[in-house]
Amino acid sequence: MSDTLLAAATRWLEEDPDPTTRAELEDLVARGDLEALQDRFASRLQFGTAGLRGALGAGPNRMNRVIVAQAGSGLAAYLLEHEERPSVVIGYDARHNSDVFARDTAEIMQGAGVLAHLLPEPLPTPVTAFAIRHLGCSAGVVVTASHNPPQDNGYKVFLADSSQIVPPADADISALIDAVGRVDEMPRSDEYARLGPEVAEAYVEAVAALPQDGPRDIVTVYTPIHGVGRDTLVDVVRRTGFPDLHVVREQGEPDPDFPTVAFPNPEEPGAMDLALKLASEVHADIIVANDPDADRSAVGVREVAGEAFRMLSGDQVGALLADFMLRCGVEGTYAASIVSSDLLGRQAAAFGQPWQQTLTGFKWIGKIPDLAFGYEEALGYSVAPHIARDKDGVSAIITVMEMAAALKAEGRTLLDRLDDLYREHGLHATDQLSVRVDDPSIIASAMATLRTSPPTVLGGIGVTSVEDLEDGYRGLPPTDGIRLGLGTSARILAARIICRPSGTEPKLKCYVEVVVPVGDSVDAARGEAQTTIDGIKADLAEALGL
């Protein structure tokens, strides 16, 4: 066995406070499993704008108590550099070790001189984002891997405005993490503040105050997909006078193994099957879902005059929520990430409100001054930035229920209102070519192909522009991505593609948008758009060797 690897593993064993990961590593050393040790020690999880996220296990390239202690110590050092008496609130979800990582963080923060507040139980991520301003804290930490597979966990950081960190804070914190000494020699304290239910109660009150007086007749099926959203959302629904949710029993309780789904993400195939089944049984009007930490939300709608349901895309839900808020007179900046639909810009302009695009992620959307509404196509929505300047799947769902109930009272559905928007602004159809890989070099190769020899025709439409987002795009900071503009015609009002590596998963994501005019039939326009998108995706996959 490599002497370097053996020395690294030995040092790790000396510091690791967790008997489970120590036993794992001791076994690997005893068996001389060089490949497994290299995987764990050849690199380390990098702290970035998404914090930390990775598979649980021993070593610096895994999520474990050593890595969490180093992150907590580095973050404490950063806060102490910027504030004389900083404070932090710490939340966590129901994944494996989330409660342990959260408690370690509280002890290390308190031991370093940062006043730490620990939430009392697994709660939705937006509760922590709300708690930062509610408690007047300098920062917040949520131990969660969001919608990643069961073997993962993560460490998300918010600063005082309750939005996620952006450069240069991520690099500054990362450098301080790298400078941390031995974990077993860190000062710890159990004198941190152990919060009761009062913060979650204040959050529920704030969300319950959002809906206006209006119709409440709506039949709703809900799944938290084995996550932590159920109890909080059920409480909000009860207080706002809506009928009780029909909760998917098999997915109602928090379960870190997510036994009924391949991936605990409402966007993934099969994740919504149990909800769709229950919706047919109870003759629901809508289906709503949270991801496991309840900062994202998905929506499904019953088709007209039938029991079939259609799951809406993130862009469709974003357009509907924006429309609802604009018609309610909510003023301010309406914002979306550059990979989300451009329809929001047309909607905002029609009501005389400013529109702004950001890089991908709520770490950017949450920074916009005077934010009225923000969304990203990956099912993240902020309908109440005054509650939390981050995506919030609980407040988004209660707003969807209010919107759907009002339309139902008129004999209409969310699908009807969406068609109204298409008639007014053109049918904006969006889709993704998303490829999950085991070898990250596949993603790097595809991005290199786009930069050096991009396709000239996709789906029978000429590529008219190639913009490298690493050079900056319309005043935005540089990021790893390529934007392809496509030609227009009488049948295509606009078309574009943005390709980028995922920031949280081993995926290449290519976002396609096509805008077609609506003549006599929205259905005909929808068919035209989908045919065009299918051709674009097929040609793009071939061009990238996917």
XYZ file of C-alpha atoms in Angstrom:
546
model
C 0.000 0.000 0.000
C 1.176 3.546 -0.753
C 2.999 5.024 2.256
C 1.348 8.372 1.546
C -2.138 6.866 1.561
C -1.418 4.877 4.715
C -0.125 7.984 6.482
C -3.185 9.994 5.458
C -5.523 7.258 6.653
C -3.647 6.954 9.951
C -3.871 10.697 10.597
C -7.562 10.619 9.809
C -8.167 7.753 12.232
C -6.452 9.721 14.992
C -8.870 12.635 14.575
C -12.153 10.976 13.638
C -14.684 11.047 16.521
C -17.144 8.729 14.735
C -16.813 4.984 15.491
C -18.708 4.065 12.331
C -16.398 5.836 9.883
C -13.332 4.791 11.912
C -14.372 1.160 11.576
C -14.984 1.649 7.831
C -11.526 3.116 7.330
C -9.775 0.541 9.527
C -11.350 -2.195 7.419
C -10.167 -0.614 4.170
C -6.629 -0.307 5.536
C -6.639 -3.896 6.834
C -7.805 -5.214 3.449
C -5.359 -3.013 1.565
C -8.137 -1.656 -0.642
C -6.014 0.870 -2.489
C -8.727 1.885 -4.957
C -11.238 2.711 -2.212
C -8.637 4.616 -0.197
C -7.569 6.637 -3.221
C -11.209 7.513 -3.874
C -11.529 8.825 -0.326
C -8.136 10.530 0.059
C -6.966 11.640 -3.401
C -9.161 14.757 -3.168
C -11.524 16.455 -0.745
C -15.045 17.814 -0.920
C -14.745 21.433 -1.954
C -16.642 24.118 -0.109
C -18.358 26.383 -2.641
C -21.465 28.467 -3.165
C -23.551 25.308 -2.640
C -21.637 24.575 0.582
C -20.684 20.914 0.821
C -22.449 17.881 -0.583
C -21.338 14.309 -1.091
C -21.623 10.661 -0.120
C -21.358 9.674 3.545
C -18.198 7.851 4.561
C -14.658 8.161 5.858
C -12.021 10.432 4.366
C -11.795 13.983 3.029
C -13.751 13.148 -0.131
C -16.833 12.111 1.887
C -19.353 13.757 4.196
C -18.452 12.881 7.797
C -17.917 14.405 11.224
C -14.334 15.449 10.484
C -15.310 17.346 7.332
C -18.279 18.934 9.136
C -16.080 19.982 12.059
C -13.580 21.574 9.679
C -16.390 23.396 7.842
C -17.885 24.637 11.100
C -14.526 25.868 12.352
C -13.727 27.636 9.081
C -17.148 29.292 8.974
C -16.747 30.410 12.588
C -13.392 31.988 11.740
C -14.982 33.808 8.788
C -17.817 35.181 10.929
C -15.415 36.309 13.657
C -13.347 38.160 11.049
C -16.406 40.165 10.018
C -18.259 40.693 13.278
C -17.277 41.127 16.904
C -20.029 38.927 18.359
C -21.487 36.816 15.554
C -24.295 34.309 15.905
C -25.562 31.392 13.837
C -28.732 29.305 13.661
C -28.401 25.647 12.686
C -31.098 23.468 11.156
C -31.125 19.970 9.749
C -33.236 17.481 7.814
C -33.922 13.790 8.502
C -31.091 12.242 6.497
C -28.547 9.878 7.994
C -26.308 11.775 10.462
C -27.978 15.156 9.875
C -28.738 15.572 13.590
C -25.173 14.552 14.518
C -23.608 16.973 12.034
C -25.882 19.767 13.270
C -24.962 19.155 16.906
C -21.246 19.026 16.050
C -21.605 22.358 14.256
C -23.327 23.936 17.251
C -20.631 22.724 19.658
C -17.780 23.905 17.440
C -19.362 27.287 16.720
C -20.036 27.872 20.398
C -16.548 26.715 21.313
C -15.045 29.147 18.803
C -16.934 32.112 20.254
C -19.909 32.231 17.888
C -23.292 32.151 19.632
C -25.010 29.067 18.215
C -28.762 28.372 18.100
C -29.795 24.786 17.289
C -33.288 24.103 15.970
C -35.029 21.341 17.961
C -35.889 18.768 15.284
C -35.709 18.066 11.552
C -37.449 20.978 9.820
C -37.795 22.401 6.294
C -34.793 24.341 5.057
C -36.876 27.536 4.653
C -37.471 27.537 8.426
C -33.729 28.027 8.919
C -33.591 30.719 6.237
C -36.472 32.481 8.025
C -34.826 32.015 11.430
C -31.697 33.950 10.437
C -33.548 37.267 10.214
C -36.134 36.322 12.836
C -33.375 35.777 15.418
C -31.061 38.467 14.037
C -28.262 35.977 13.339
C -25.129 36.542 11.296
C -25.514 33.282 9.395
C -27.377 30.010 9.126
C -26.357 26.422 8.451
C -28.645 23.647 7.218
C -27.429 20.065 7.212
C -29.170 18.635 4.141
C -28.464 17.043 0.778
C -31.784 18.316 -0.565
C -32.964 15.864 -3.251
C -29.716 13.905 -3.657
C -29.655 10.086 -3.307
C -29.937 8.481 0.172
C -26.201 7.905 0.571
C -25.493 11.659 0.431
C -25.558 14.478 2.906
C -24.600 18.134 2.728
C -23.913 21.414 4.478
C -25.613 24.560 3.202
C -24.641 28.037 4.428
C -26.688 31.246 4.449
C -25.425 34.684 5.435
C -27.308 37.387 7.327
C -29.719 38.330 4.531
C -30.875 34.657 4.532
C -29.582 34.096 1.002
C -26.924 31.518 0.169
C -23.268 32.473 -0.115
C -21.771 33.773 -3.355
C -18.200 34.668 -4.371
C -15.947 35.814 -2.852
C -17.376 34.603 0.483
C -17.219 30.953 -0.642
C -13.504 31.177 -1.466
C -12.756 33.068 1.753
C -14.544 30.446 3.862
C -12.901 27.625 1.910
C -9.435 29.061 2.601
C -10.199 29.250 6.317
C -11.439 25.653 6.264
C -8.154 24.572 4.657
C -6.249 26.297 7.487
C -8.117 24.447 10.248
C -5.971 22.334 12.583
C -6.711 18.957 14.115
C -10.390 18.263 14.691
C -9.752 16.401 17.951
C -8.040 19.491 19.385
C -10.813 21.989 18.530
C -12.486 23.732 21.471
C -16.105 22.642 21.821
C -18.931 23.813 24.028
C -22.352 22.397 24.766
C -23.533 25.787 26.042
C -25.221 26.634 22.740
C -28.868 27.736 22.669
C -31.279 24.844 22.258
C -34.323 26.314 20.573
C -37.867 25.155 21.222
C -40.819 25.201 18.816
C -41.146 28.999 18.807
C -39.125 29.663 15.626
C -41.015 27.107 13.553
C -44.247 28.505 15.001
C -43.294 32.032 13.906
C -42.500 30.728 10.417
C -45.858 28.955 10.164
C -47.656 32.121 11.283
C -45.840 34.166 8.642
C -46.692 31.745 5.838
C -50.288 31.328 7.009
C -50.724 35.093 6.729
C -49.992 35.047 2.984
C -53.308 33.862 1.469
C -56.050 36.435 1.028
C -59.701 35.831 1.819
C -61.035 33.798 -1.074
C -62.349 30.408 -2.141
C -61.045 27.393 -0.220
C -62.711 24.529 -2.094
C -59.808 22.515 -3.446
C -58.963 18.802 -3.219
C -55.204 18.429 -2.845
C -52.938 15.385 -2.756
C -49.534 15.948 -1.149
C -46.300 14.007 -0.798
C -43.180 15.066 1.122
C -41.278 12.153 -0.530
C -40.068 10.849 2.850
C -38.805 14.311 3.777
C -39.502 16.892 6.468
C -42.170 19.064 4.846
C -45.374 17.315 5.937
C -46.019 18.576 9.459
C -45.164 22.190 8.652
C -47.327 22.308 5.520
C -50.237 20.495 7.194
C -50.146 23.108 9.969
C -50.174 25.984 7.462
C -53.042 24.434 5.492
C -55.099 23.971 8.659
C -54.582 27.584 9.739
C -55.515 29.004 6.346
C -58.849 27.202 6.175
C -58.149 24.925 3.223
C -59.448 21.343 3.374
C -57.035 18.803 4.830
C -54.396 17.488 2.468
C -54.589 13.912 1.220
C -51.066 12.864 2.211
C -49.447 9.923 0.429
C -49.247 7.487 3.333
C -46.283 5.483 2.004
C -44.156 8.647 1.741
C -45.520 10.655 4.664
C -42.979 9.864 7.381
C -39.368 11.082 7.179
C -37.161 8.187 6.078
C -33.484 8.729 5.146
C -33.496 5.631 2.943
C -36.292 6.958 0.668
C -37.576 3.407 0.079
C -40.300 4.132 -2.496
C -38.243 6.139 -5.013
C -35.047 5.717 -7.007
C -34.179 9.395 -6.417
C -36.038 11.582 -3.886
C -36.632 14.340 -6.406
C -40.138 15.098 -7.725
C -38.603 15.750 -11.159
C -37.257 12.185 -11.453
C -39.225 9.448 -13.252
C -41.378 7.446 -10.845
C -41.065 9.795 -7.886
C -44.649 11.016 -8.239
C -46.292 7.673 -9.096
C -47.835 7.121 -5.650
C -49.152 10.680 -5.574
C -50.683 10.272 -9.023
C -52.345 7.036 -7.925
C -53.836 8.634 -4.805
C -54.990 11.672 -6.789
C -57.065 9.441 -9.047
C -58.561 7.630 -6.059
C -59.691 10.807 -4.256
C -60.597 12.751 -7.429
C -58.099 15.488 -6.556
C -57.948 18.834 -8.301
C -54.200 19.260 -7.845
C -51.136 17.358 -6.672
C -48.364 19.098 -4.744
C -45.035 17.756 -3.555
C -41.934 18.874 -1.711
C -38.434 17.582 -2.100
C -36.970 16.072 1.112
C -35.908 19.375 2.718
C -39.045 21.166 1.447
C -37.395 24.113 -0.225
C -38.646 22.978 -3.658
C -42.161 22.129 -4.769
C -43.827 20.333 -7.663
C -47.380 20.737 -8.968
C -49.682 18.472 -10.942
C -53.117 19.329 -12.368
C -56.075 17.121 -13.297
C -56.773 17.211 -17.003
C -60.094 18.691 -18.039
C -63.010 16.227 -17.820
C -60.926 13.253 -16.767
C -58.901 11.530 -14.084
C -55.543 11.854 -15.816
C -53.044 14.281 -14.305
C -50.337 16.394 -15.869
C -47.262 17.345 -13.871
C -46.325 20.942 -14.633
C -42.767 21.979 -15.346
C -40.910 24.346 -13.070
C -41.195 27.055 -15.708
C -44.961 26.592 -15.954
C -45.421 26.835 -12.187
C -43.116 29.854 -12.125
C -45.199 31.603 -14.801
C -48.449 30.840 -12.940
C -47.146 32.074 -9.592
C -45.753 35.238 -11.179
C -49.058 35.852 -12.951
C -50.968 35.449 -9.690
C -48.701 37.869 -7.849
C -48.712 40.424 -10.661
C -52.499 40.369 -10.796
C -52.568 40.794 -7.008
C -50.554 43.997 -7.438
C -47.274 42.801 -5.893
C -44.659 45.333 -6.994
C -40.903 44.936 -7.220
C -38.373 43.013 -9.278
C -39.417 39.705 -10.817
C -36.406 37.475 -11.292
C -35.383 34.100 -12.665
C -32.169 32.287 -13.496
C -30.875 32.418 -17.055
C -31.775 28.750 -17.600
C -35.420 29.477 -16.741
C -38.025 30.594 -19.266
C -37.939 34.104 -20.685
C -41.737 34.222 -20.334
C -41.347 35.872 -16.927
C -39.785 38.913 -18.586
C -42.779 39.383 -20.865
C -45.170 38.945 -17.951
C -43.392 41.511 -15.790
C -43.199 44.024 -18.652
C -46.941 43.715 -19.241
C -47.514 44.911 -15.675
C -44.789 47.556 -15.735
C -42.535 45.680 -13.296
C -38.777 45.181 -13.681
C -37.387 41.780 -14.655
C -33.907 40.511 -13.935
C -31.994 37.374 -14.878
C -29.322 35.840 -12.674
C -26.915 32.952 -12.779
C -28.353 29.581 -11.776
C -29.322 29.194 -8.144
C -31.108 31.093 -5.420
C -27.773 32.215 -4.076
C -28.018 34.790 -6.883
C -31.778 35.359 -7.016
C -31.904 36.028 -3.283
C -29.389 38.871 -3.609
C -31.603 41.008 -5.869
C -32.728 44.245 -4.196
C -36.483 44.836 -4.012
C -37.199 41.228 -4.980
C -40.934 40.634 -5.370
C -40.810 37.123 -6.792
C -38.074 34.799 -7.936
C -37.913 31.322 -9.353
C -35.682 28.774 -11.020
C -36.901 26.051 -13.338
C -35.662 23.329 -10.953
C -38.869 23.721 -8.892
C -37.616 26.547 -6.663
C -39.890 29.534 -5.951
C -39.788 32.561 -3.660
C -43.273 34.013 -3.303
C -42.474 35.743 0.009
C -38.936 37.161 0.087
C -39.826 38.995 3.305
C -40.106 35.583 4.980
C -36.987 34.035 3.459
C -34.836 35.206 0.574
C -34.492 31.681 -0.688
C -36.664 29.119 -2.389
C -39.481 28.027 -0.116
C -41.585 24.996 -0.992
C -44.113 25.551 1.803
C -45.140 29.114 0.948
C -45.117 28.199 -2.757
C -47.561 25.329 -2.215
C -49.989 27.381 -0.137
C -49.952 30.026 -2.882
C -50.626 27.369 -5.540
C -53.581 26.130 -3.483
C -54.978 29.670 -3.210
C -54.550 30.211 -6.939
C -56.113 26.859 -7.888
C -59.082 27.339 -5.541
C -59.826 30.778 -7.008
C -59.736 29.362 -10.545
C -61.897 26.380 -9.551
C -64.560 28.789 -8.245
C -64.633 30.245 -11.780
C -64.935 26.797 -13.344
C -61.325 26.942 -14.548
C -57.996 25.282 -13.785
C -54.319 26.146 -13.676
C -54.067 24.708 -17.189
C -56.689 27.172 -18.438
C -54.780 30.115 -16.978
C -51.533 28.847 -18.452
C -53.131 28.764 -21.895
C -54.280 32.368 -21.360
C -50.666 33.352 -20.800
C -49.584 31.528 -23.944
C -52.207 33.310 -26.027
C -50.986 36.641 -24.699
C -47.213 36.115 -24.837
C -46.638 33.168 -27.183
C -46.265 29.542 -26.166
C -42.983 29.233 -24.275
C -42.039 25.552 -24.281
C -39.060 24.395 -22.237
C -37.369 21.045 -21.817
C -34.062 19.524 -20.769
C -31.462 17.185 -22.127
C -30.051 15.943 -18.808
C -27.371 13.256 -18.594
C -26.180 11.692 -15.317
C -22.631 10.313 -15.559
C -20.253 8.224 -13.482
C -17.199 9.709 -15.204
C -16.953 13.531 -14.844
C -14.664 13.670 -17.879
C -17.726 13.039 -20.062
C -19.146 16.383 -18.943
C -15.839 18.167 -19.485
C -15.561 16.657 -22.962
C -19.085 17.748 -23.923
C -18.450 21.306 -22.749
C -15.147 21.385 -24.662
C -16.973 20.259 -27.818
C -19.459 23.103 -27.476
C -16.636 25.607 -27.091
C -14.395 24.397 -29.887
C -16.751 22.908 -32.494
C -20.361 23.802 -31.698
C -23.154 22.442 -33.891
C -24.321 24.677 -36.732
C -27.842 23.268 -37.115
C -30.120 21.779 -34.457
C -33.581 20.416 -35.181
C -33.416 21.907 -38.642
C -32.796 25.414 -37.245
C -29.533 27.239 -37.757
C -27.387 28.118 -34.745
C -26.941 31.881 -34.983
C -24.856 32.611 -31.890
C -22.517 30.841 -29.455
C -21.825 32.669 -26.187
C -19.404 31.353 -23.598
C -20.764 32.207 -20.157
C -17.240 31.960 -18.770
C -16.694 35.304 -20.486
C -19.687 36.780 -18.655
C -23.171 37.206 -20.103
C -25.162 40.441 -20.062
C -23.281 41.745 -17.066
C -23.498 38.501 -15.059
C -20.437 36.985 -13.346
C -18.537 34.328 -15.306
C -19.798 30.753 -15.001
C -19.180 27.433 -16.730
C -21.816 27.345 -19.447
C -22.529 27.829 -23.151
C -25.544 29.615 -24.643
C -26.590 28.762 -28.200
C -28.983 31.102 -29.968
C -31.111 29.669 -32.786
C -32.676 31.352 -35.793
C -36.269 32.558 -35.950
C -39.004 32.208 -38.535
C -42.728 32.661 -38.945
C -43.259 29.553 -36.833
C -40.435 30.105 -34.301
C -40.432 33.427 -32.455
C -37.356 32.583 -30.370
C -35.194 29.583 -29.476
C -32.144 29.070 -27.320
C -30.143 26.404 -25.480
C -27.982 26.751 -22.375
C -25.642 23.884 -21.421
C -23.911 23.683 -18.043
C -22.604 21.129 -15.547
C -24.863 20.700 -12.517
C -23.529 22.356 -9.392
C -24.799 19.613 -7.060
C -24.903 16.358 -9.040
C -22.757 14.551 -11.663
C -24.981 15.737 -14.502
C -24.702 17.702 -17.716
C -27.814 19.813 -18.170
C -28.912 21.414 -21.432
C -31.939 23.701 -21.161
C -33.971 24.248 -24.319
C -36.604 26.931 -24.869
C -38.703 27.428 -27.988
C -41.337 30.171 -28.381
C -44.039 29.663 -30.995
C -47.009 31.870 -31.873
C -50.480 30.754 -30.812
C -53.008 30.974 -33.603
C -56.401 29.345 -33.404
C -55.267 26.460 -31.206
C -52.989 26.314 -28.167
C -52.802 22.541 -28.594
C -51.529 22.937 -32.145
C -48.890 25.408 -30.955
C -47.916 23.012 -28.178
C -47.458 20.208 -30.694
C -45.369 22.420 -32.953
C -43.136 23.451 -30.065
C -42.635 19.903 -28.800
C -41.750 18.582 -32.249
C -39.163 21.335 -32.586
C -37.714 20.656 -29.122
C -37.504 16.907 -29.788
C -35.513 17.570 -32.948
C -33.188 19.985 -31.167
C -32.530 17.535 -28.306
C -31.848 14.620 -30.651
C -29.356 16.593 -32.715
C -27.709 18.087 -29.619
C -27.233 14.654 -28.021
C -25.618 13.398 -31.216
C -23.374 16.447 -31.511
C -22.138 15.995 -27.928
C -21.674 12.257 -28.199
C -24.313 11.568 -25.584
